[in-house]
XYZ file of C-alpha atoms in Angstrom:
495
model
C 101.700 77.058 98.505
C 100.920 80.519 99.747
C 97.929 79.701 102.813
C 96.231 82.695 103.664
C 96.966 85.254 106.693
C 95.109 86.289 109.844
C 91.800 85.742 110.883
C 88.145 86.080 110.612
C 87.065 89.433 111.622
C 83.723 91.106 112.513
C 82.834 93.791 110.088
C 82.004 96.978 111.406
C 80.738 100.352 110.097
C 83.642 102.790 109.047
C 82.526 106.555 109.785
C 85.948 108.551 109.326
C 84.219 111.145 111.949
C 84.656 108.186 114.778
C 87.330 106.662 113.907
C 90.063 106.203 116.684
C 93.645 107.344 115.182
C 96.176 104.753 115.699
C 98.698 105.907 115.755
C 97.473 109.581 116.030
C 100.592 111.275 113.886
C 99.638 109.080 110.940
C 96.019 108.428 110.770
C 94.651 112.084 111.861
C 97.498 113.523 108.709
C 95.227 111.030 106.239
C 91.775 111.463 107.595
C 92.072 115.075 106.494
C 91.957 114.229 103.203
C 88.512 112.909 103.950
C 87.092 114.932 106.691
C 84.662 116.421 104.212
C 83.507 113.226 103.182
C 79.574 113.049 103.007
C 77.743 110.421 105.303
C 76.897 108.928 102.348
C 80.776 108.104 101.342
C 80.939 106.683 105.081
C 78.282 103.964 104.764
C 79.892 102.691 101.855
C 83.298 101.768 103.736
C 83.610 98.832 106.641
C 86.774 98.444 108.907
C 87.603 96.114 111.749
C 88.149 97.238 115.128
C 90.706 94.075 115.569
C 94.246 94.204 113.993
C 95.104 91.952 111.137
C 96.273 88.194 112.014
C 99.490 87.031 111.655
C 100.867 85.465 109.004
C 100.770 81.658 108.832
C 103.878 79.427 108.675
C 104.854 78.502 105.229
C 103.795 81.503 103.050
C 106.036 81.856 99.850
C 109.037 82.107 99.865
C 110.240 85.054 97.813
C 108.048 87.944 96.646
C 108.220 88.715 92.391
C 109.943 92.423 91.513
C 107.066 92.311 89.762
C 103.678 90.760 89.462
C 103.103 89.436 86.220
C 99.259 89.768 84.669
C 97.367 86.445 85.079
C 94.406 84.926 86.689
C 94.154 85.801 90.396
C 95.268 83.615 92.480
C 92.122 81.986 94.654
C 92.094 82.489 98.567
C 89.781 81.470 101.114
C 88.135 84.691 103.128
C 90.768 86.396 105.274
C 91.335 89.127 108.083
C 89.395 92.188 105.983
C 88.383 94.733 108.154
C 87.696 96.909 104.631
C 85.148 95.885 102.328
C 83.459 98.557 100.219
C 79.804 97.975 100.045
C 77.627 98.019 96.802
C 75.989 101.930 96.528
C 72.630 101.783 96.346
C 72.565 105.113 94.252
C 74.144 106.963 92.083
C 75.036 109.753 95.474
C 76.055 106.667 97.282
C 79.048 105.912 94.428
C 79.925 109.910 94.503
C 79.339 109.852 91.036
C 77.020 112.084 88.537
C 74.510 111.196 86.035
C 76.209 113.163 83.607
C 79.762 110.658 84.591
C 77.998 107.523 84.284
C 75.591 108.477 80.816
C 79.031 109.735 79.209
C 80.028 106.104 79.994
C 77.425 104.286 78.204
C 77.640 106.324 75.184
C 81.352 105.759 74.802
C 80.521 101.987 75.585
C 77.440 101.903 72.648
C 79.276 104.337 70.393
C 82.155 100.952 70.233
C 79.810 98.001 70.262
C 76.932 99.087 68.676
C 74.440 98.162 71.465
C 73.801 96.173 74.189
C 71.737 94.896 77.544
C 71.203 97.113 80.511
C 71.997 94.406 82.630
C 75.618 94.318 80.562
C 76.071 97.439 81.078
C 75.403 97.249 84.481
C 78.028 94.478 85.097
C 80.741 96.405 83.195
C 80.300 100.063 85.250
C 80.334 97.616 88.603
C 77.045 99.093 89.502
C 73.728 97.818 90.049
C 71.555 97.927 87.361
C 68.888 99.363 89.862
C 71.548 102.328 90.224
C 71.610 103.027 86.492
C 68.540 102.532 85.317
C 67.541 106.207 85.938
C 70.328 107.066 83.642
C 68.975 105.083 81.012
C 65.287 106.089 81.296
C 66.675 110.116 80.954
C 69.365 109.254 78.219
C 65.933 107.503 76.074
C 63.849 110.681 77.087
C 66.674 113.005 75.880
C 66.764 110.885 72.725
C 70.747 109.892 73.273
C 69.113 105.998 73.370
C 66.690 103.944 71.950
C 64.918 99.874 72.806
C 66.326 97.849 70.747
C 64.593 94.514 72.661
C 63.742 93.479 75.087
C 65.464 91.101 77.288
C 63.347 90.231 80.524
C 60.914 92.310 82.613
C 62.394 95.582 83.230
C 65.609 95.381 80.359
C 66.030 96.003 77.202
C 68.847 96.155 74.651
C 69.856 99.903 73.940
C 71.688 101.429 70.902
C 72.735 105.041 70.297
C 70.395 107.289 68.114
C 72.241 109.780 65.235
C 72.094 112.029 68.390
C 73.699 110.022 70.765
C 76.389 108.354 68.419
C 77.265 111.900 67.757
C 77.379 112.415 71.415
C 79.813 109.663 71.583
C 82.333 110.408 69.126
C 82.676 113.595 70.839
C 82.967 112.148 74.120
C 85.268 109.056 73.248
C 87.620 111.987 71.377
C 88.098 113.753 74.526
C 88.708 110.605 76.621
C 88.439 106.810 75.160
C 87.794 105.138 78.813
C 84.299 103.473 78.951
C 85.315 100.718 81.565
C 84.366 100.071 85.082
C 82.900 103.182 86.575
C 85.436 105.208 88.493
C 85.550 105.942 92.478
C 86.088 109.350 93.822
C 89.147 110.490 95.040
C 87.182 111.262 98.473
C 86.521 107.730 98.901
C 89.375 106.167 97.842
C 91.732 108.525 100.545
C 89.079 107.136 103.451
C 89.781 103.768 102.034
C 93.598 103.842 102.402
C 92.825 106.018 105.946
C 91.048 102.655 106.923
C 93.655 100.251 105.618
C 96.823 101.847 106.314
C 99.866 100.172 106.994
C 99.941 102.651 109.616
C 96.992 100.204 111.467
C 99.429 97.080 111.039
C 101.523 95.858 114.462
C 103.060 92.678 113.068
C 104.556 91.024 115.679
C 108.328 89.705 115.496
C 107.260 86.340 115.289
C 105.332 87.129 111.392
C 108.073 89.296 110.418
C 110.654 86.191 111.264
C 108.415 83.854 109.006
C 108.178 86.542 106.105
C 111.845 86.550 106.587
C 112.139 82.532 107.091
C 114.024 81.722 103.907
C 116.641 84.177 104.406
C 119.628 84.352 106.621
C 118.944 87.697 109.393
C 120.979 88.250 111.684
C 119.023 88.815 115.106
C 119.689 92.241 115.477
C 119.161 93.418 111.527
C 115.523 91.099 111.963
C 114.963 93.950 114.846
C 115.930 96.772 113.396
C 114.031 95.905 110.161
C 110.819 95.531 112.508
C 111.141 98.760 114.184
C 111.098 100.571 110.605
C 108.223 98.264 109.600
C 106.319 99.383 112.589
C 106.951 102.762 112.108
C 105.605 102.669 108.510
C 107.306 105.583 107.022
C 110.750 105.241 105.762
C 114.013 103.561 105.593
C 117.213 103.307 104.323
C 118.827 99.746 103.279
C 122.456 100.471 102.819
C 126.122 98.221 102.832
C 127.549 96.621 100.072
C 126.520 94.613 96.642
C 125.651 91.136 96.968
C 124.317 90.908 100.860
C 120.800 90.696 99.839
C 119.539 94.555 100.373
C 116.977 93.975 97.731
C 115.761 90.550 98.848
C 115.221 91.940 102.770
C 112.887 94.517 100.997
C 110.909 92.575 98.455
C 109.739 90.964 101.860
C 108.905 93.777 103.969
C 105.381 94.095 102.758
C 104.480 90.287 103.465
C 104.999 91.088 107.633
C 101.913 92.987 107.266
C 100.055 90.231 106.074
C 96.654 91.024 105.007
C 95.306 92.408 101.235
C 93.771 95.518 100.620
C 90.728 96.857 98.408
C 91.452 99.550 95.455
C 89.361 101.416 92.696
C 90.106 100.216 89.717
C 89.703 104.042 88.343
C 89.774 107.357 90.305
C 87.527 109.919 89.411
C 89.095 113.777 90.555
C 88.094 117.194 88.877
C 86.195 115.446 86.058
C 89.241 113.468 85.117
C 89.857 109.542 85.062
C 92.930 108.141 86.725
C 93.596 104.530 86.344
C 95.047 103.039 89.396
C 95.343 98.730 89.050
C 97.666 97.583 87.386
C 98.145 94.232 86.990
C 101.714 94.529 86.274
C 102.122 96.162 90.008
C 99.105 94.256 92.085
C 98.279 91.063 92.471
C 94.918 90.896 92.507
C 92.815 88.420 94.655
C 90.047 85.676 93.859
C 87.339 85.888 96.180
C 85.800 83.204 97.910
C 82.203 82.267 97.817
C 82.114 83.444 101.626
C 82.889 87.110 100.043
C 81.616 87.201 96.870
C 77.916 86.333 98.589
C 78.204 88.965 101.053
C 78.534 91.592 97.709
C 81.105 94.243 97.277
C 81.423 97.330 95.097
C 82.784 95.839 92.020
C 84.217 98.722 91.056
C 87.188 97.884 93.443
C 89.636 95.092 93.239
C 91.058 92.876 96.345
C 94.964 92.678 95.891
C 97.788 91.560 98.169
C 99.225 94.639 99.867
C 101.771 95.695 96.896
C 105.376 95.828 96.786
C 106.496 98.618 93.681
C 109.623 98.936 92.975
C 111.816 101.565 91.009
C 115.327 101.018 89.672
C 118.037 103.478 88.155
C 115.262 103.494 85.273
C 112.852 105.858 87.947
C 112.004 109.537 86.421
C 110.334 112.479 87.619
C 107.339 111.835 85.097
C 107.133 108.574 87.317
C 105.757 110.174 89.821
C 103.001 112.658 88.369
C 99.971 111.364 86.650
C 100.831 110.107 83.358
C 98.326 110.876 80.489
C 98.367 108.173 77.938
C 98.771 110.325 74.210
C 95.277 110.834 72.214
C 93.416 108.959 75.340
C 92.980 111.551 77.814
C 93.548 108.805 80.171
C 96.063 109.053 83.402
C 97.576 106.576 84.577
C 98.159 106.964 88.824
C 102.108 107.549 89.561
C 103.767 104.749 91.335
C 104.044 106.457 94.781
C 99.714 105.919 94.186
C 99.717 102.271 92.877
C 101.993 101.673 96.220
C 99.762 102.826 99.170
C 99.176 100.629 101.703
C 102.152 98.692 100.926
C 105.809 99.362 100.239
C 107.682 101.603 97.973
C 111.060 100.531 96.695
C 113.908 102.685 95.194
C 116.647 100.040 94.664
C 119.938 101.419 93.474
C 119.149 104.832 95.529
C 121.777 107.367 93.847
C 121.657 105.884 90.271
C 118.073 106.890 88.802
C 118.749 108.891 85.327
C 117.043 111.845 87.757
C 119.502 114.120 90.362
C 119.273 112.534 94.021
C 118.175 115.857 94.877
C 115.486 116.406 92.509
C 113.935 112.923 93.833
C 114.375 114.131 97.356
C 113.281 117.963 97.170
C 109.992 116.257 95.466
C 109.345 113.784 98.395
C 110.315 116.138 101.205
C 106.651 117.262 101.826
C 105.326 113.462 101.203
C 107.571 112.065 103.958
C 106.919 114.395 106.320
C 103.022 114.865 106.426
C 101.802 111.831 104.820
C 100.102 113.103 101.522
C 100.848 114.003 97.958
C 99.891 116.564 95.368
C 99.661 115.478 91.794
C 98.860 117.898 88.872
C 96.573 116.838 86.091
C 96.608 117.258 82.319
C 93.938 120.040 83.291
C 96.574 122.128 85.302
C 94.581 121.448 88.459
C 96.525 120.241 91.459
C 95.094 117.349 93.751
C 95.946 116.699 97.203
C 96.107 112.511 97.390
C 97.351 109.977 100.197
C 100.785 109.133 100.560
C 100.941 105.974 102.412
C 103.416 103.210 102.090
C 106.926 102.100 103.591
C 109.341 103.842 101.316
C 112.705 101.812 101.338
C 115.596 103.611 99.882
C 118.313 100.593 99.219
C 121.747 101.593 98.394
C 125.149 100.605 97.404
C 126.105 103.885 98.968
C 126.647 106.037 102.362
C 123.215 107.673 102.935
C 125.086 110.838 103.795
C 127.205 110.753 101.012
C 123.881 111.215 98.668
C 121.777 113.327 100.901
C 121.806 116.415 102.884
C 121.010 116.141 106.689
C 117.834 117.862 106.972
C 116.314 115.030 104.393
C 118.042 111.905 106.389
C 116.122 113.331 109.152
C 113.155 112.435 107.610
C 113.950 109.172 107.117
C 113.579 107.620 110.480
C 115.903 104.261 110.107
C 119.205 103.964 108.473
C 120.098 100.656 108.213
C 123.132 98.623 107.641
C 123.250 95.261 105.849
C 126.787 93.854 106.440
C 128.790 91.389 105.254
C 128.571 88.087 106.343
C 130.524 86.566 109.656
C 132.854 82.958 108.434
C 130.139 81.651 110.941
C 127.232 82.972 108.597
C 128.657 82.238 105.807
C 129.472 78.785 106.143
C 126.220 78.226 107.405
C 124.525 79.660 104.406
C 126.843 77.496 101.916
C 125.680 74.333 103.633
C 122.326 75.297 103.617
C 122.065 76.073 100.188
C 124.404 73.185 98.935
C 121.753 70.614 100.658
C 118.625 73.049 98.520
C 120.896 72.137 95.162
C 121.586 68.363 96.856
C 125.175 68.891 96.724
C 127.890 67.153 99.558
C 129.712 69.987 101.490
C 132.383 68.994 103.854
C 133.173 71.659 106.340
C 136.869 70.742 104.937
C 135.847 72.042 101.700
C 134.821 75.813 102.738
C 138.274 75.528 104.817
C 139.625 75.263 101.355
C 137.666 77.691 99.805
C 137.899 80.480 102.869
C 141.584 79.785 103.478
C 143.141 79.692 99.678
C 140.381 83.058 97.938
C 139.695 84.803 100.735
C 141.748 85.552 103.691
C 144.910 85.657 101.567
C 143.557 88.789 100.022
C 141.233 89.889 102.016
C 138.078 89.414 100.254
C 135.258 90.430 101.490
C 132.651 87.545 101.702
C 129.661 88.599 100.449
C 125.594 86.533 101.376
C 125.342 85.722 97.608
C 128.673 84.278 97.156
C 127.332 80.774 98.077
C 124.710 80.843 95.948
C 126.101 82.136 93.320
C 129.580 79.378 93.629
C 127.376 76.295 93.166
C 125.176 77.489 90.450
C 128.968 77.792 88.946
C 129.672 74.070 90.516
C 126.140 73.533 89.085
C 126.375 74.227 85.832
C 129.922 72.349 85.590
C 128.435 69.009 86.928
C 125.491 68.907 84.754
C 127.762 69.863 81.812
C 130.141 66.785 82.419
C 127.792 64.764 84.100
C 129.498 64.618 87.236
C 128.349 63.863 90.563
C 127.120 66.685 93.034
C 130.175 66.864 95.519
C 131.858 70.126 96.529
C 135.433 69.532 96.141
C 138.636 71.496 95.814
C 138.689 71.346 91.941
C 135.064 72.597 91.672
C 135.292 74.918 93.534
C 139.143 76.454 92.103
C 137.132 76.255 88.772
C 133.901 78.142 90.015
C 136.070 80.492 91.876
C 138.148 81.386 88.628
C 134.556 81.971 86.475
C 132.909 84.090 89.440
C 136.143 86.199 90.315
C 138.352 86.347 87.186
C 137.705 90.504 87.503
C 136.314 91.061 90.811
């Protein structure tokens, strides 16, 4: 069971105006983005003066690719030093009337009518905060009171003015979910939560590594590049577990994060959760009592990762056909967290199309994304990009862009000592008997002979092979010379 990491903090105001860079290079690059940010957009934000816990023994063991959609999973309050508060107004949420009405009318032009106090719940507003919306939309004839539910609600529905209204509207753009938070807000959100603002000691990044077998050295390379919080290179041969060591980056920095739902930039909507990227968080009563903006979503810092199936569209907004909705590029869903390229060198786009487009990313810590209207927005680009690779970094990229990429690190093949040791560790996890007479066998008949190269997931993947053969004749779990000659012949018949 996955406990939950760090501790209790105070919550203090966040004023991006006062905030103390740290470290300086990253966090002054991102509080541009917001430096014309309205006191308004300040009071809305909180952030913790202390830095995140670490994390507690025992978290899981191995982080998905991919999160898959579900209920989220229930945690008791953690280390949040970022909570966005509930606006009070309609300024307060950076939003306009004319955003939120266009809302409601797409939302009554598809179900006819319903309750203010519905409505209210679905934008993630108060219904104090709409309700002057409502009383203009009924004096401009857009709405009429259906009922009345309690003191101070009714039920609405759309007059033959405003269902007009909202065909028009829903053809332009069919979103009429929660209500979306400016881009403004959002960048001093990640400013405030950046994994720029995480130190996790060795110690949690051992434990997030705990189920995996790091060399000493690699474990302290790996935490310099998670410290620095920029970018890294995994590289060395198939089969060592290059992947693996970066699905579990992101867990050394331990905490979650909050993100808008939508994002709201030159009049257009940009959805950014995704439930098949973030795993998103279940409150406890200690949070949801102290009220939040529901128009954000707690997740676990997220992990995104891109195979040889990554494409330049990938990274731009992508406008779902006959919606007029975007949906954010990865590099977006992946801030405050890590982004993964696995299989660096063998996307269906040219290494140096990938790279020329990330040059300007990597080095001053923001994006620019172009939307459907041909407008260009300037957005936050901040996340641990991991580049993993069967490949010599400077066999795929010139100089000047390995520059940019602070750490270039080697994953190498196993020692006999490691090895061995990993065999017998994961023959006891399948309960099988290993004799250190048996991986004599094995080491001195298939591998030195020939020199093959031994490789971290051999072992695992030779007793799922011994496995599979026991259950199959129902034979006991022992490692012996036959199982293994059999297991070898399967694994390495044309390796």
């Amino acid at each position: 069971m996955t406990k939950s990491l760090g501790l209790a903090t105070r919550l203090v105001p966040f004023v991006p105006k006062s905030m103390t860079p740290t470290p300086a290079s990253a966090d002054s690059i991102l509080m541009r983005l917001v430096k014309n940010a309205s006191v308004t957009d300040s009071a809305l934000l909180g952030v913790s003066s202390k830095p995140p816990g670490t994390p507690a023994p025992g978290q899981a063991a191995a982080a998905p690719r991919m999160s898959q959609p579900g209920p989220p999973k229930p945690i008791v309050r953690e280390a949040m030093g970022f909570i966005p508060k509930p606006p009070k107004s309609l300024a307060e949420a950076g939003l306009l009337e004319s955003e939120i009405s266009s809302l409601i009318l797409k939302k009554l032009f598809h179900r006819s009518m319903e309750a203010g106090f519905r409505l209210s719940e679905q934008l993630g507003l108060r219904l104090a905060v709409i309700e002057p919306v409502l009383r203009q939309m009924k004096a401009d004839r857009l709405v009429a009171y259906k009922s009345t539910v309690n003191a101070g609600d009714y039920v609405y529905e759309l007059t033959d003015l405003g269902r007009e209204r909202g065909r028009e509207l829903s053809q332009a753009c069919t979103y009429f979910g929660t209500a979306p938070v400016p881009l403004q807000q959002y960048a001093a959100s990640v400013a405030a939560q950046s994994i720029a603002r995480q130190r996790p000691s060795l110690d949690s990044i051992r434990k997030a590594f705990f189920d995996l077998e790091i060399p000493e050295r690699l474990l302290s390379n790996i935490g310099q590049a998670i410290h620095s919080g920029r970018g890294m290179f995994l590289f060395g041969n198939a089969g060592n577990g290059k992947t693996s060591i970066a699905e579990r980056i992101t867990k050394s920095y331990g905490d979650n994060i909050w993100i808008p739902r939508a994002l709201t930039a030159q009049g257009e909507i940009i959805r950014l959760f995704d439930p098949n990227r973030h795993e998103a968080i279940r409150l406890d009563d200690s949070v949801v009592n102290e009220t939040y903006d529901a128009r954000w979503v707690c997740i676990r810092r997220p992990t995104v990762i891109a195979g040889g199936e990554l494409r330049m569209e990938n990274l731009e907004v992508n406008y779902i056909r006959n919606t007029g909705i975007g949906e954010a590029p990865l590099q977006l869903k992946a801030n405050c967290g890590m982004l993964l390229i696995d299989d660096f060198g063998r996307q269906r786009m040219p290494v140096d199309e990938l790279l020329n487009r990330w040059i300007v990313p990597l080095e001053q810590r923001h994006d620019f994304l172009h939307l459907e209207s041909g407008r260009t927005i300037q957005t936050p680009f901040d996340q641990l990009v991991v580049f993993s690779t069967n490949m010599e970094p400077k066999d795929l990229v010139e100089e000047a862009f390995l520059r940019r990429i602070p750490y270039k690190i080697e994953v190498k093949d196993p020692t006999e000592v490691e090895f061995n040791k990993l065999f017998l560790e994961s023959a006891a996890k399948l309960r099988f008997e290993c004799s250190p007479a048996a991986l004599e066998y094995l080491l001195a008949k298939y591998y030195r002979p020939i020199g093959r190269s031994l490789r971290f997931c051999h072992p695992r993947d030779l007793l799922r092979q011994m496995e599979n053969r026991c259950t199959l004749h129902e034979l006991p779990r022992v490692v012996t010379e036959e199982a293994l000659d059999q297991a070898v012949e399967n694994y390495f018949s044309i390796m």
